[in-house]
Short mmCIF file of C-alpha atoms in Angstrom, two decimals:
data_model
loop_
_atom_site.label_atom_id
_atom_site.label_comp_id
_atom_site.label_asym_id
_atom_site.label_seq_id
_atom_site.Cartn_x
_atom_site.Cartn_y
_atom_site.Cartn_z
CA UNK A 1 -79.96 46.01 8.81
CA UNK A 2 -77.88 45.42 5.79
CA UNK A 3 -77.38 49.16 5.84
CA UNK A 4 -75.89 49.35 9.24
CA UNK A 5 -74.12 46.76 8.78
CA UNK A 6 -71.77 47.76 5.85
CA UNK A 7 -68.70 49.75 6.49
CA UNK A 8 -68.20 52.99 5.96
CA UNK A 9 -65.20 54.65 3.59
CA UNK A 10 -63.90 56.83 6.17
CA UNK A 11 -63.36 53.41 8.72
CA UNK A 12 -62.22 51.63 6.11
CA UNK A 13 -59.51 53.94 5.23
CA UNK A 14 -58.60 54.31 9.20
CA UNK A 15 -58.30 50.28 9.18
CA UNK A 16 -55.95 50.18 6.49
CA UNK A 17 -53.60 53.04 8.06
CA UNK A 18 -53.55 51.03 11.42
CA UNK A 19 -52.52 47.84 9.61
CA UNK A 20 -50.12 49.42 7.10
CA UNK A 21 -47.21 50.38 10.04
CA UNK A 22 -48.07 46.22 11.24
CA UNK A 23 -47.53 45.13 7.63
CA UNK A 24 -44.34 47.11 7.40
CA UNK A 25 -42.72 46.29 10.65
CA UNK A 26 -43.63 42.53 10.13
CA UNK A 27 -41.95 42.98 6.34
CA UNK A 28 -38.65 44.49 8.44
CA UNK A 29 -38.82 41.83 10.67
CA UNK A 30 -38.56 39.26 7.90
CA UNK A 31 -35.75 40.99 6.10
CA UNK A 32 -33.95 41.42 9.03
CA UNK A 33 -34.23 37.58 9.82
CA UNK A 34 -33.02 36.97 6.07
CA UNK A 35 -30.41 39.12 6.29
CA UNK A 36 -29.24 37.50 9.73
CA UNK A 37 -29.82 34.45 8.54
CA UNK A 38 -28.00 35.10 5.19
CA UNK A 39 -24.80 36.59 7.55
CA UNK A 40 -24.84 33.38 9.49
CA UNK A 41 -24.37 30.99 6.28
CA UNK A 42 -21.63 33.79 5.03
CA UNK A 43 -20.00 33.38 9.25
CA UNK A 44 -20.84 29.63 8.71
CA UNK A 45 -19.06 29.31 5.21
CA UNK A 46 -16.27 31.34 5.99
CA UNK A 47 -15.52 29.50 9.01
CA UNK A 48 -15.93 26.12 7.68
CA UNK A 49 -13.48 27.17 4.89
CA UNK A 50 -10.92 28.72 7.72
CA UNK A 51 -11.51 25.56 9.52
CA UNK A 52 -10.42 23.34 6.24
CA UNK A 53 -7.14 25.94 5.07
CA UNK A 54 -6.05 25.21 9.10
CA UNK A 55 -6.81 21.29 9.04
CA UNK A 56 -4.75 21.66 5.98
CA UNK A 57 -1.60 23.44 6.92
CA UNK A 58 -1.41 21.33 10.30
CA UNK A 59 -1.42 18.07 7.76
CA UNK A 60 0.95 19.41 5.72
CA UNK A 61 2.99 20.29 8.53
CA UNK A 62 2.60 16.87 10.01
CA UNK A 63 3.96 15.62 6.38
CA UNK A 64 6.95 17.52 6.49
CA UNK A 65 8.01 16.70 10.01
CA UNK A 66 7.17 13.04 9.98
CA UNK A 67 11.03 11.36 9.18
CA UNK A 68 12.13 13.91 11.85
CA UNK A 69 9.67 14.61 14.11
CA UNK A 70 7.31 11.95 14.09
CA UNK A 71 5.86 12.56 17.80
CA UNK A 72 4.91 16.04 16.63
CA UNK A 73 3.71 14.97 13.11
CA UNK A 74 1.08 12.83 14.99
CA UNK A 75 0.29 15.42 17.19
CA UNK A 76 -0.13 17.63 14.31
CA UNK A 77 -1.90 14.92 12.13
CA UNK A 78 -4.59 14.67 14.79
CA UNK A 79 -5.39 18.50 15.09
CA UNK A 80 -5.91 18.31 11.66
CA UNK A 81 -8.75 15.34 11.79
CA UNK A 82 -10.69 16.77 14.34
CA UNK A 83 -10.47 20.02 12.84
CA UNK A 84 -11.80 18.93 9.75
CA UNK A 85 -11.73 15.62 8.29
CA UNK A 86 -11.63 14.75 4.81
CA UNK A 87 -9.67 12.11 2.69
CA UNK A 88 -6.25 14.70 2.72
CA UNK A 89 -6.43 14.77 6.51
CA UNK A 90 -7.28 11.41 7.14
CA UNK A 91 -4.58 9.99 4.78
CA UNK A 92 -1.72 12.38 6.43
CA UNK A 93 -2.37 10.70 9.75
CA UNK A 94 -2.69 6.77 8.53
CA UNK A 95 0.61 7.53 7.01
CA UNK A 96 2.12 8.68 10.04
CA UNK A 97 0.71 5.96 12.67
CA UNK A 98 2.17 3.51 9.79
CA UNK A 99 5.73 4.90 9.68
CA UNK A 100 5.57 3.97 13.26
CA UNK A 101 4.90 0.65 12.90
CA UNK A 102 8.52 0.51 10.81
CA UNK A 103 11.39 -1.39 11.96
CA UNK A 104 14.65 -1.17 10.06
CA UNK A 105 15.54 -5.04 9.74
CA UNK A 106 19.26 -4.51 8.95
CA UNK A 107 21.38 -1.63 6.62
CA UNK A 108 24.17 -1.76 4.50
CA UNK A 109 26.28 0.82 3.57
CA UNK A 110 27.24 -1.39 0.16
CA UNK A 111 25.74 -3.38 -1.86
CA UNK A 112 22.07 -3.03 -0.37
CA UNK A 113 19.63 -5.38 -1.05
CA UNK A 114 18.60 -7.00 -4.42
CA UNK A 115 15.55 -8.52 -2.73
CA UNK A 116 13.17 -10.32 -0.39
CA UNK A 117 10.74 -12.91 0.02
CA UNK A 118 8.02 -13.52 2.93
CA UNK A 119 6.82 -17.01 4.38
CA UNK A 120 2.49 -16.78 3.92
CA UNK A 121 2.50 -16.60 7.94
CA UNK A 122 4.64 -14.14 7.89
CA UNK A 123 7.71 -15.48 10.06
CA UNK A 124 10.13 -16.80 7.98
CA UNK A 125 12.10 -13.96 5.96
CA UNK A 126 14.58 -14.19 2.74
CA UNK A 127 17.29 -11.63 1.80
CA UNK A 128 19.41 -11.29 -0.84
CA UNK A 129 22.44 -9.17 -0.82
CA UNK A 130 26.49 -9.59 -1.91
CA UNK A 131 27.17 -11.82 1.03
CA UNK A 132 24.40 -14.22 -0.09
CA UNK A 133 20.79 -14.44 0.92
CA UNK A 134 19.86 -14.24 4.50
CA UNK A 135 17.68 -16.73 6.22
CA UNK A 136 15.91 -15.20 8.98
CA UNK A 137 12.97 -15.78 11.79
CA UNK A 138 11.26 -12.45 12.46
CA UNK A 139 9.19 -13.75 15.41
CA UNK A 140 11.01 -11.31 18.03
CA UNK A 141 11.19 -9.16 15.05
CA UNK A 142 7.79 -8.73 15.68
CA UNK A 143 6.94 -8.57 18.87
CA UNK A 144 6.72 -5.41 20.09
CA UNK A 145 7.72 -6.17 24.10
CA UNK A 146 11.31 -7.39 22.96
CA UNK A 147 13.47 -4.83 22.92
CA UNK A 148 15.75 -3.85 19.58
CA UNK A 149 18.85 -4.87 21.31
CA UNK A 150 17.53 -8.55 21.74
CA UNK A 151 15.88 -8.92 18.15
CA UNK A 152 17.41 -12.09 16.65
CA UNK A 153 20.07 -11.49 13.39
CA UNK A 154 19.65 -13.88 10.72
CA UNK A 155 19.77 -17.57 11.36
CA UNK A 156 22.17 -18.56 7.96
CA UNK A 157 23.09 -17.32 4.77
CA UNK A 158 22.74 -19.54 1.92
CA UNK A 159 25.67 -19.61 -1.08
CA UNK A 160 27.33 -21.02 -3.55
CA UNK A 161 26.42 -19.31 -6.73
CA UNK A 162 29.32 -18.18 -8.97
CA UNK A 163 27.46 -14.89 -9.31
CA UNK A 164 24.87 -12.52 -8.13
CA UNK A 165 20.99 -13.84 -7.00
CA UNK A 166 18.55 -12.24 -8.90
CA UNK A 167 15.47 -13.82 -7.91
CA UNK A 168 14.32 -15.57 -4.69
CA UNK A 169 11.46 -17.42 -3.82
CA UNK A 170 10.21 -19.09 -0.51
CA UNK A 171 7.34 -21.77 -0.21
CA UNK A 172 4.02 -20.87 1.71
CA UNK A 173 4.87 -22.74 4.54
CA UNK A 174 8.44 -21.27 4.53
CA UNK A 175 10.39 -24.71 4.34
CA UNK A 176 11.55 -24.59 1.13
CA UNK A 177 13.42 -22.04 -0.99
CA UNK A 178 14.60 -21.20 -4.59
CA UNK A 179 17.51 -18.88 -5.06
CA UNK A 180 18.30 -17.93 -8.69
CA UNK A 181 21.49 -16.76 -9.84
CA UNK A 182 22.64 -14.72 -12.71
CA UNK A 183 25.10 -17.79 -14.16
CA UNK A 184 21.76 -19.50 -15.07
CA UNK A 185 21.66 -22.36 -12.06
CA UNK A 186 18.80 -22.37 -9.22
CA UNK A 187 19.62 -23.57 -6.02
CA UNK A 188 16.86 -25.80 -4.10
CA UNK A 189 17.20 -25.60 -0.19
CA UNK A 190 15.13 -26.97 2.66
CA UNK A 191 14.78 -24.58 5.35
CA UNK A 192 12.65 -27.77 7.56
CA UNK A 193 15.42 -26.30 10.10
CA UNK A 194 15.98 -22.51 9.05
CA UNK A 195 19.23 -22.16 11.18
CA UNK A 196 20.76 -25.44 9.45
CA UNK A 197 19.70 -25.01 5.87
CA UNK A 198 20.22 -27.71 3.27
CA UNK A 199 20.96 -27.91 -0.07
CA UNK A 200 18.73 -29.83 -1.68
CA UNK A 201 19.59 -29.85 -5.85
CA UNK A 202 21.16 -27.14 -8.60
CA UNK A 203 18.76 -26.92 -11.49
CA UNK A 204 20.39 -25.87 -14.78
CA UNK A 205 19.07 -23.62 -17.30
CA UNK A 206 18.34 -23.42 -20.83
CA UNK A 207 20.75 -23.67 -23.61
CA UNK A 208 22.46 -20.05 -23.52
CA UNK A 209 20.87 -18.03 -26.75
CA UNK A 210 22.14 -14.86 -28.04
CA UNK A 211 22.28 -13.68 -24.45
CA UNK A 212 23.58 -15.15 -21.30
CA UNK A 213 20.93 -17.35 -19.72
CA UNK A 214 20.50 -15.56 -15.92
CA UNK A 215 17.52 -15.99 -13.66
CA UNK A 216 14.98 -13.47 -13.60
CA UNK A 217 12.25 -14.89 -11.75
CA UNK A 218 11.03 -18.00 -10.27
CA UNK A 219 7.61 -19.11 -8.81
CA UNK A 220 6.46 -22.15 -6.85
CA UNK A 221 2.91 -23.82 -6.53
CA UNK A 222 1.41 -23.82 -2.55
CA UNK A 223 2.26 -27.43 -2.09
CA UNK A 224 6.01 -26.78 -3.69
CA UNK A 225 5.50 -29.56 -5.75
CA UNK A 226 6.24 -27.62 -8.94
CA UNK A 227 8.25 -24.36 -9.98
CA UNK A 228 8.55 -22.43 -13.03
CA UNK A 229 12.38 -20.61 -13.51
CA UNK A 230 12.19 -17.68 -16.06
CA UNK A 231 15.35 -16.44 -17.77
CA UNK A 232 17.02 -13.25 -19.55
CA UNK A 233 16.70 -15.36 -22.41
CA UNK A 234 12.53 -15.32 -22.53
CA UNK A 235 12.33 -19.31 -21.69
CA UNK A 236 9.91 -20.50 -19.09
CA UNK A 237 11.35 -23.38 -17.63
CA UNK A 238 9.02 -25.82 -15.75
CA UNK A 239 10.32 -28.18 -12.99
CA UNK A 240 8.65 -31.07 -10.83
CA UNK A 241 9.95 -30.85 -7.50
CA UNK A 242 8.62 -34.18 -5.86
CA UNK A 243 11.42 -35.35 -5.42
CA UNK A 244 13.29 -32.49 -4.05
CA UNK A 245 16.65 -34.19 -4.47
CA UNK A 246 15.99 -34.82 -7.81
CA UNK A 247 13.65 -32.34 -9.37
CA UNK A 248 12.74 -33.28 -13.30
CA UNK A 249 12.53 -30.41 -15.78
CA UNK A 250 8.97 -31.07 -17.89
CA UNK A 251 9.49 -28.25 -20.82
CA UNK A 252 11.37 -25.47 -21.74
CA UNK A 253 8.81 -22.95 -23.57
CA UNK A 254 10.34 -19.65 -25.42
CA UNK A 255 7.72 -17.55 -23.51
CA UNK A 256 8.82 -13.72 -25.01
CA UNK A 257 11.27 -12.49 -27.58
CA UNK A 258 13.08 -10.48 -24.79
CA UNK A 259 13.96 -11.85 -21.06
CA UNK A 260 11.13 -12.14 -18.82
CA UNK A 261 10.99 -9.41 -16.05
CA UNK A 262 8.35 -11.80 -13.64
CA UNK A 263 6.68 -14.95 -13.89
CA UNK A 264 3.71 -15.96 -11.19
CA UNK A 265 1.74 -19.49 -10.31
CA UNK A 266 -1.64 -19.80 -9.40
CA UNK A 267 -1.63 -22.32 -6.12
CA UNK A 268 -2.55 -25.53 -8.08
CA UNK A 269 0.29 -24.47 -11.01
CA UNK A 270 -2.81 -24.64 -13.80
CA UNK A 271 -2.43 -20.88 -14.59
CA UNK A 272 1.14 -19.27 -14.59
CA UNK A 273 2.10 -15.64 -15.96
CA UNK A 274 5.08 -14.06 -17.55
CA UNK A 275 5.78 -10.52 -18.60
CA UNK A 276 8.31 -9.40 -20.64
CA UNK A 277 10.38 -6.72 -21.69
CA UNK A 278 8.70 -6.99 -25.16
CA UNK A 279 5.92 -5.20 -23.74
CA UNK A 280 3.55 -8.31 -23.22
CA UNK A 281 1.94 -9.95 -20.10
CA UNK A 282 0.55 -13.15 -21.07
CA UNK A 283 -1.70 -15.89 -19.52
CA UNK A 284 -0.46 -19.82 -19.89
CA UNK A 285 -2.47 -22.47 -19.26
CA UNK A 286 0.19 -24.86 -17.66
CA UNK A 287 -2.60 -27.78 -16.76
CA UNK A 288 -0.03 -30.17 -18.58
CA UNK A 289 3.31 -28.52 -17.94
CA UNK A 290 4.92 -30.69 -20.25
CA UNK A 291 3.03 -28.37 -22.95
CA UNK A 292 2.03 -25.15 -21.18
CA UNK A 293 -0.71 -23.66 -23.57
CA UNK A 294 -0.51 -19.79 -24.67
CA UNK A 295 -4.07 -18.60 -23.46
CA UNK A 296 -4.48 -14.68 -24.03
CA UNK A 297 -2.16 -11.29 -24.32
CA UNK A 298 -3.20 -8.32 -21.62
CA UNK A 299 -3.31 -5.19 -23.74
CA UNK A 300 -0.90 -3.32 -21.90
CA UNK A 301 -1.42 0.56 -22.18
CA UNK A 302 1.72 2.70 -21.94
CA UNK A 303 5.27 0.50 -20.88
CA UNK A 304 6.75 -2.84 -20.18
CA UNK A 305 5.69 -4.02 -17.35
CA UNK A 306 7.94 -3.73 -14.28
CA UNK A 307 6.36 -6.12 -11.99
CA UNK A 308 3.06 -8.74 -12.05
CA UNK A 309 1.60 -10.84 -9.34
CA UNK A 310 -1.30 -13.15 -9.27
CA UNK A 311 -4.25 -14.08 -6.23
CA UNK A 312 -3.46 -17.73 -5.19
CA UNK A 313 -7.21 -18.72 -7.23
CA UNK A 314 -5.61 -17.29 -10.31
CA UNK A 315 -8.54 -14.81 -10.62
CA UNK A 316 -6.82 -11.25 -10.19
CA UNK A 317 -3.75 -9.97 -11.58
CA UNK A 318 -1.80 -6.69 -10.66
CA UNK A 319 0.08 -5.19 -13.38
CA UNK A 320 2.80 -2.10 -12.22
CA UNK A 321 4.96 -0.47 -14.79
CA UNK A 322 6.91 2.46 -15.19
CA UNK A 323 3.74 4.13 -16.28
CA UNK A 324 0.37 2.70 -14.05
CA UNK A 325 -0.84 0.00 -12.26
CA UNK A 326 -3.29 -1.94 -13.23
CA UNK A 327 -5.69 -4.60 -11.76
CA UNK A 328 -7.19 -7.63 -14.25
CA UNK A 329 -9.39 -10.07 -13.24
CA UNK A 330 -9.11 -13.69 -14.96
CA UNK A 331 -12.48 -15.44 -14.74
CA UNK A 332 -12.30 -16.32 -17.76
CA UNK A 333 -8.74 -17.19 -18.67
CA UNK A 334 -9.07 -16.53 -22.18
CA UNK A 335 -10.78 -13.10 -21.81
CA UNK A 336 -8.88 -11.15 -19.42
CA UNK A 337 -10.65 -8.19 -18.28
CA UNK A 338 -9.52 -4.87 -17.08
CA UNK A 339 -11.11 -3.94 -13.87
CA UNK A 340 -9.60 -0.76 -12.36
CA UNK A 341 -6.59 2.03 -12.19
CA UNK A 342 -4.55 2.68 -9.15
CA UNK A 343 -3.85 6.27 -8.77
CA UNK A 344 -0.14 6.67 -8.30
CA UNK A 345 2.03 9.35 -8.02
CA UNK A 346 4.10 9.76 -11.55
CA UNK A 347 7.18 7.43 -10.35
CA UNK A 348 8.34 3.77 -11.62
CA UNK A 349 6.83 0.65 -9.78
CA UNK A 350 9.54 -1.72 -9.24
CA UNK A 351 7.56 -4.47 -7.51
CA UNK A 352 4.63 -5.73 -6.42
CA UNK A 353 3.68 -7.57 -3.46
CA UNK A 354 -0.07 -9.24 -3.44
CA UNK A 355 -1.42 -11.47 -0.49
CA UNK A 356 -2.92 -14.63 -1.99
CA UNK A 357 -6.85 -13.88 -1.56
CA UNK A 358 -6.30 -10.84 -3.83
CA UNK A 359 -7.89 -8.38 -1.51
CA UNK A 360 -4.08 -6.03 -0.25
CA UNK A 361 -1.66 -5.26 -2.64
CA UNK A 362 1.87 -3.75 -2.20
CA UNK A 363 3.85 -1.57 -4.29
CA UNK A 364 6.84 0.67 -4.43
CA UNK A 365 9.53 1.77 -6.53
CA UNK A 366 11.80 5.00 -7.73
CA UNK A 367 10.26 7.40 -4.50
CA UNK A 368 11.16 5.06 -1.67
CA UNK A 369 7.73 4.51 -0.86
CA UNK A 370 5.38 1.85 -0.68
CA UNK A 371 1.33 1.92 -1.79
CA UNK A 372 -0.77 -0.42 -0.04
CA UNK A 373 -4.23 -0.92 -1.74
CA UNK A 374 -7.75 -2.72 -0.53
CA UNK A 375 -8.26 -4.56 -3.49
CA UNK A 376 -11.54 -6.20 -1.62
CA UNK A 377 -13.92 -4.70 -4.50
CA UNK A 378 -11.49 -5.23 -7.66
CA UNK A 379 -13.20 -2.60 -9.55
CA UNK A 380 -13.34 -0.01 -7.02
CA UNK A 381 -9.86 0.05 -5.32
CA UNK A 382 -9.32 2.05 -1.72
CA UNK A 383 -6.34 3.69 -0.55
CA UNK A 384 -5.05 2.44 2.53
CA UNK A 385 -1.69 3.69 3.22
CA UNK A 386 1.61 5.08 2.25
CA UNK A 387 4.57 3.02 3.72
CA UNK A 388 7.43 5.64 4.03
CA UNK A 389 10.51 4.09 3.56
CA UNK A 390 13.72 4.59 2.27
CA UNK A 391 14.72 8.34 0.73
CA UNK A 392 16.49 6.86 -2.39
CA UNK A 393 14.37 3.64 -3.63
CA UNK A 394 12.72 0.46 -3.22
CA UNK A 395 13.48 -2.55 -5.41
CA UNK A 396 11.20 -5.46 -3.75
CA UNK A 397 8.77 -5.95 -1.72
CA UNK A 398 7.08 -9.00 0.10
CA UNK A 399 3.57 -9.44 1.91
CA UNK A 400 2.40 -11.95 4.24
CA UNK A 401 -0.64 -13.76 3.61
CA UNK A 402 -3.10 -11.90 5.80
CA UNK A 403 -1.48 -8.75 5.43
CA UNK A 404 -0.20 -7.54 8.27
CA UNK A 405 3.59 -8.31 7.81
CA UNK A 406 5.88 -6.27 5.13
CA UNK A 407 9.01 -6.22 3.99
CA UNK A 408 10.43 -3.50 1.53
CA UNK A 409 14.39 -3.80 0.45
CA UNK A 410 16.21 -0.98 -0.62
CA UNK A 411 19.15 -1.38 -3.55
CA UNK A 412 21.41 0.59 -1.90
CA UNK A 413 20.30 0.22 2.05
CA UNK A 414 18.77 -2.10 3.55
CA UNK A 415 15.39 -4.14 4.47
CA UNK A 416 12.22 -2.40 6.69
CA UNK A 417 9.96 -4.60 8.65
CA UNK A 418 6.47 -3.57 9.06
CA UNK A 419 3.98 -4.49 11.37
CA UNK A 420 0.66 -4.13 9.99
CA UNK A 421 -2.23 -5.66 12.24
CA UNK A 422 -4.84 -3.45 13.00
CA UNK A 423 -4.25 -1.55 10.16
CA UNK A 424 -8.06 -1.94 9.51
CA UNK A 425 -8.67 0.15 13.08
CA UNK A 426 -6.61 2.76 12.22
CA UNK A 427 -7.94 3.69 8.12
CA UNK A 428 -11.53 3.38 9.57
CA UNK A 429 -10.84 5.73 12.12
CA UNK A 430 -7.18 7.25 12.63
CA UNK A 431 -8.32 10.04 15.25
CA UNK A 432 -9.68 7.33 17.60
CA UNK A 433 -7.18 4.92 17.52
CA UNK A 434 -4.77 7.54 18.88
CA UNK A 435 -7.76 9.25 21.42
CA UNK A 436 -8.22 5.61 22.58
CA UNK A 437 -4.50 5.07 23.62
CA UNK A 438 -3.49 8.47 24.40
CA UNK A 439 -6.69 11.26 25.42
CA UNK A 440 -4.15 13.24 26.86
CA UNK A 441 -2.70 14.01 23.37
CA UNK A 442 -2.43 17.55 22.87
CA UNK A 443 -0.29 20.94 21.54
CA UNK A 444 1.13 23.86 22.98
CA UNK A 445 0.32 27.02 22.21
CA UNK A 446 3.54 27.81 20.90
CA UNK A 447 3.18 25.08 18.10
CA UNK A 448 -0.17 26.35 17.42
CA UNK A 449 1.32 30.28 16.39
CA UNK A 450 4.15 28.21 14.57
CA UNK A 451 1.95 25.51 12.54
CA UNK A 452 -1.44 26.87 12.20
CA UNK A 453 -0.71 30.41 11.34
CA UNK A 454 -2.78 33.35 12.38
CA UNK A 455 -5.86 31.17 12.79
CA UNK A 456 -7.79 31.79 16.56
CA UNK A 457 -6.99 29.47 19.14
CA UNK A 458 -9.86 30.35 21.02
CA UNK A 459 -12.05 29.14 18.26
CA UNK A 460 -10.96 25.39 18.98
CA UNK A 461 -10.16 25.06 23.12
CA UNK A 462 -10.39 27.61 25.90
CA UNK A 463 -8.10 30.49 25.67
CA UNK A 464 -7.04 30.85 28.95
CA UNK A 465 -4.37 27.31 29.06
CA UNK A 466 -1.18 26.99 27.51
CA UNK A 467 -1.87 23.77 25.34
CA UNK A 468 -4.39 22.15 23.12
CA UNK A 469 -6.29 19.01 24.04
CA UNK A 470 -6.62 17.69 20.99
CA UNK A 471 -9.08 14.87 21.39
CA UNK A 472 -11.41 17.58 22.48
CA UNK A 473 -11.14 20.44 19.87
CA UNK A 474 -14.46 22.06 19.58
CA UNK A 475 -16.48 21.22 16.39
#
């Protein structure tokens, strides 16, 4: 039985001939599915990689048109989304939906503006310019069913300084302001009634030093109880404003050995802080502002520093120079510690603008453009938008509280308005906030062969129409 049971050589041999042409064909098989399936990733890569150079001519496109243009920019901005989006794509189009949200307050054709200042809700504006400083109420400013022949001009000017303003500041709730003037004097005015302004007192400055005396900055505490003047001189001049009508200066403190480019408050007036020329931004503990108390140095890296500005809680501190901007958190007074970098393009910061809960900051300078940060995590700062302005520059800027109202003065133009809210819609998702309002969105085929190059229509929408849905471009 065992015998007949065992195999013979010669059926053996057969079995393996049958089975060798199966082994073969199933090894062809295999490499032909590897070699297909290595093709397909080579398609797959080489389209993806089409699919990004396209998304990022059409952004770049949408960049360049967006002063001029600015209907086709968005159209162009969206293509490039839903082609393929990625942080260069995504940023091109917040930046155009922003611009539209711009609204040129006023322009000169002299003089410009030397700067502005921002109620915290946002409504009650300051401008400072060679006929004086502008009082005005942007309410149908910002309202966007009143049309731009019916937006109200500026309820008063106030004056009286022998020479130029060089600093302004407004109270929280917008009734009081502080103009500064380079002949040393501050003006005190209440703005209860903002088209009948009063002046309320002229606060002198120091004793002139070596240099004339002129205001740089001022700051006031949320109640407007209590304001700190600085001066070219380096003094820090503390006032109590009570009594508006007669506000009492509490100390004069020689606060750097050059004149003091900003001073800030906290919103109680306990922490105040003052950078200099000399290259130092230091932190005062001004609990008894009849003896404000030196409490720590930042170690600046690089420059001066142009421009500083504090969170109401006296917690975070944004530092811009020339150079980089930085962001310094205060939770211990005496210990300030650096938290983060903003990346900038390589021009100078002129100002800063932050809202009082720390979280959006503001800045622009030497390209005409403001940076608007989310400041929300202070060590991990997020991009929200680029505020294209002016071509030439941008000297000061102002934010309200919550964020959603700008205002960005030009030194040789003018003042632009910007209506923020919903900003937060339109970073999280830029492609649907415009799909949402207009589906119909799309571009012609003609654009297409201009702005995209030699890349396939038919790839992203039927071939057989003359224009481009583009809240329906094939992934």
């Amino acid at each position: 039985m065992v015998e007949a049971q065992q195999t013979m050589p010669g059926q053996s041999r057969a079995h393996r001939m049958r089975a060798l042409p199966i082994a073969l064909s199933a090894c062809l098989v295999i490499s032909l599915m590897a070699a297909g399936f290595a093709l397909k990733r080579e398609h797959d890569k080489l389209s993806a990689q089409e699919r990004i150079a396209v998304a990022h001519r059409l952004a770049l496109h949408a960049a360049e048109l967006r002063d001029d243009d600015p209907v086709r920019a968005r159209n162009l901005g969206l293509a490039a989304v839903n082609i393929h989006s990625d942080d260069r794509t995504r940023a091109g189009l917040i930046d155009t939906l922003v611009m539209w949200r711009r609204t040129d307050l006023y322009a000169l054709e002299v003089g410009g503006v030397q700067g502005v200042a921002l109620s915290g809700d946002g409504r009650i504006a300051l401008t400072g310019d060679s006929d004086g400083v502008g009082v005005w109420d942007l309410k149908t400013w910002l309202d966007p069913n009143v049309a731009l022949t019916d937006k109200s001009d500026r309820l008063a000017v106030l004056k009286g300084h022998q020479e130029d303003v060089g600093a302004l500041a407004l109270s929280f709730d917008g009734r009081t302001a502080m103009t500064g003037s380079d002949d040393g004097t501050t003006m005190l005015w209440d703005l209860a009634d903002p088209a009948r302004p009063a002046r309320l007192a002229t606060l002198r400055g120091a004793a002139k030093g070596e240099y004339a005396n002129g205001v740089q900055a001022m700051a006031l505490t949320r109640d407007s109880r209590r304001a700190v003047v600085a001066d070219f001189d380096g003094n820090m001049i503390v006032w109590d404003l009570a009594k508006r009508s007669h506000p009492v200066r509490l100390s004069v403190t020689k606060a750097h050995d050059s004149y003091i480019r900003d001073v800030i408050l906290s919103a109680d007036g306990r922490t105040a802080v003052t950078s200099g020329e000399d290259k130092t931004v230091t932190v005062w503990d001004m609990t008894d502002p009849v003896r404000p108390v030196k409490l720590a140095d930042l170690e600046l890296p690089g420059n001066f520093a142009e421009s500083t500005k504090m969170s109401a809680d006296g917690r975070t501190i944004v530092v811009a120079n020339p150079d980089r901007a930085d962001v310094w958190r205060l939770d211990d007074r005496t210990r300030p510690i650096h938290t983060a970098m903003l990346e900038l393009p390589p021009v100078d910061m002129y100002d800063v603008a932050l809202t009082p809960d720390g979280k959006t900051v503001l800045m622009a300078g030497g390209s005409g453009t403001g940076f608007l940060w989310d400041l929300s995590q202070p060590s991990l700062p997020a991009r929200l938008a680029a505020m294209k302005g002016y071509t030439t520059e941008v000297n000061s800027v102002a934010l309200s509280a919550d964020g959603r109202v700008a205002l960005m003065a030009s030194p040789d133009r003018g003042v632009s308005l910007w209506s923020l809210d919903g900003l937060a819609d339109i970073v999280a998702d830029p492609g649907g906030a415009i799909c949402d309002l207009s589906p119909g969105s799309e571009i012609s085929r003609a654009d297409w062969v201009r702005f995209a190059g030699d890349a396939d229509w038919s790839d992203y929408g039927p071939d057989n129409v003359d224009s481009l849905l583009l809240c329906f471009i094939r992934p």
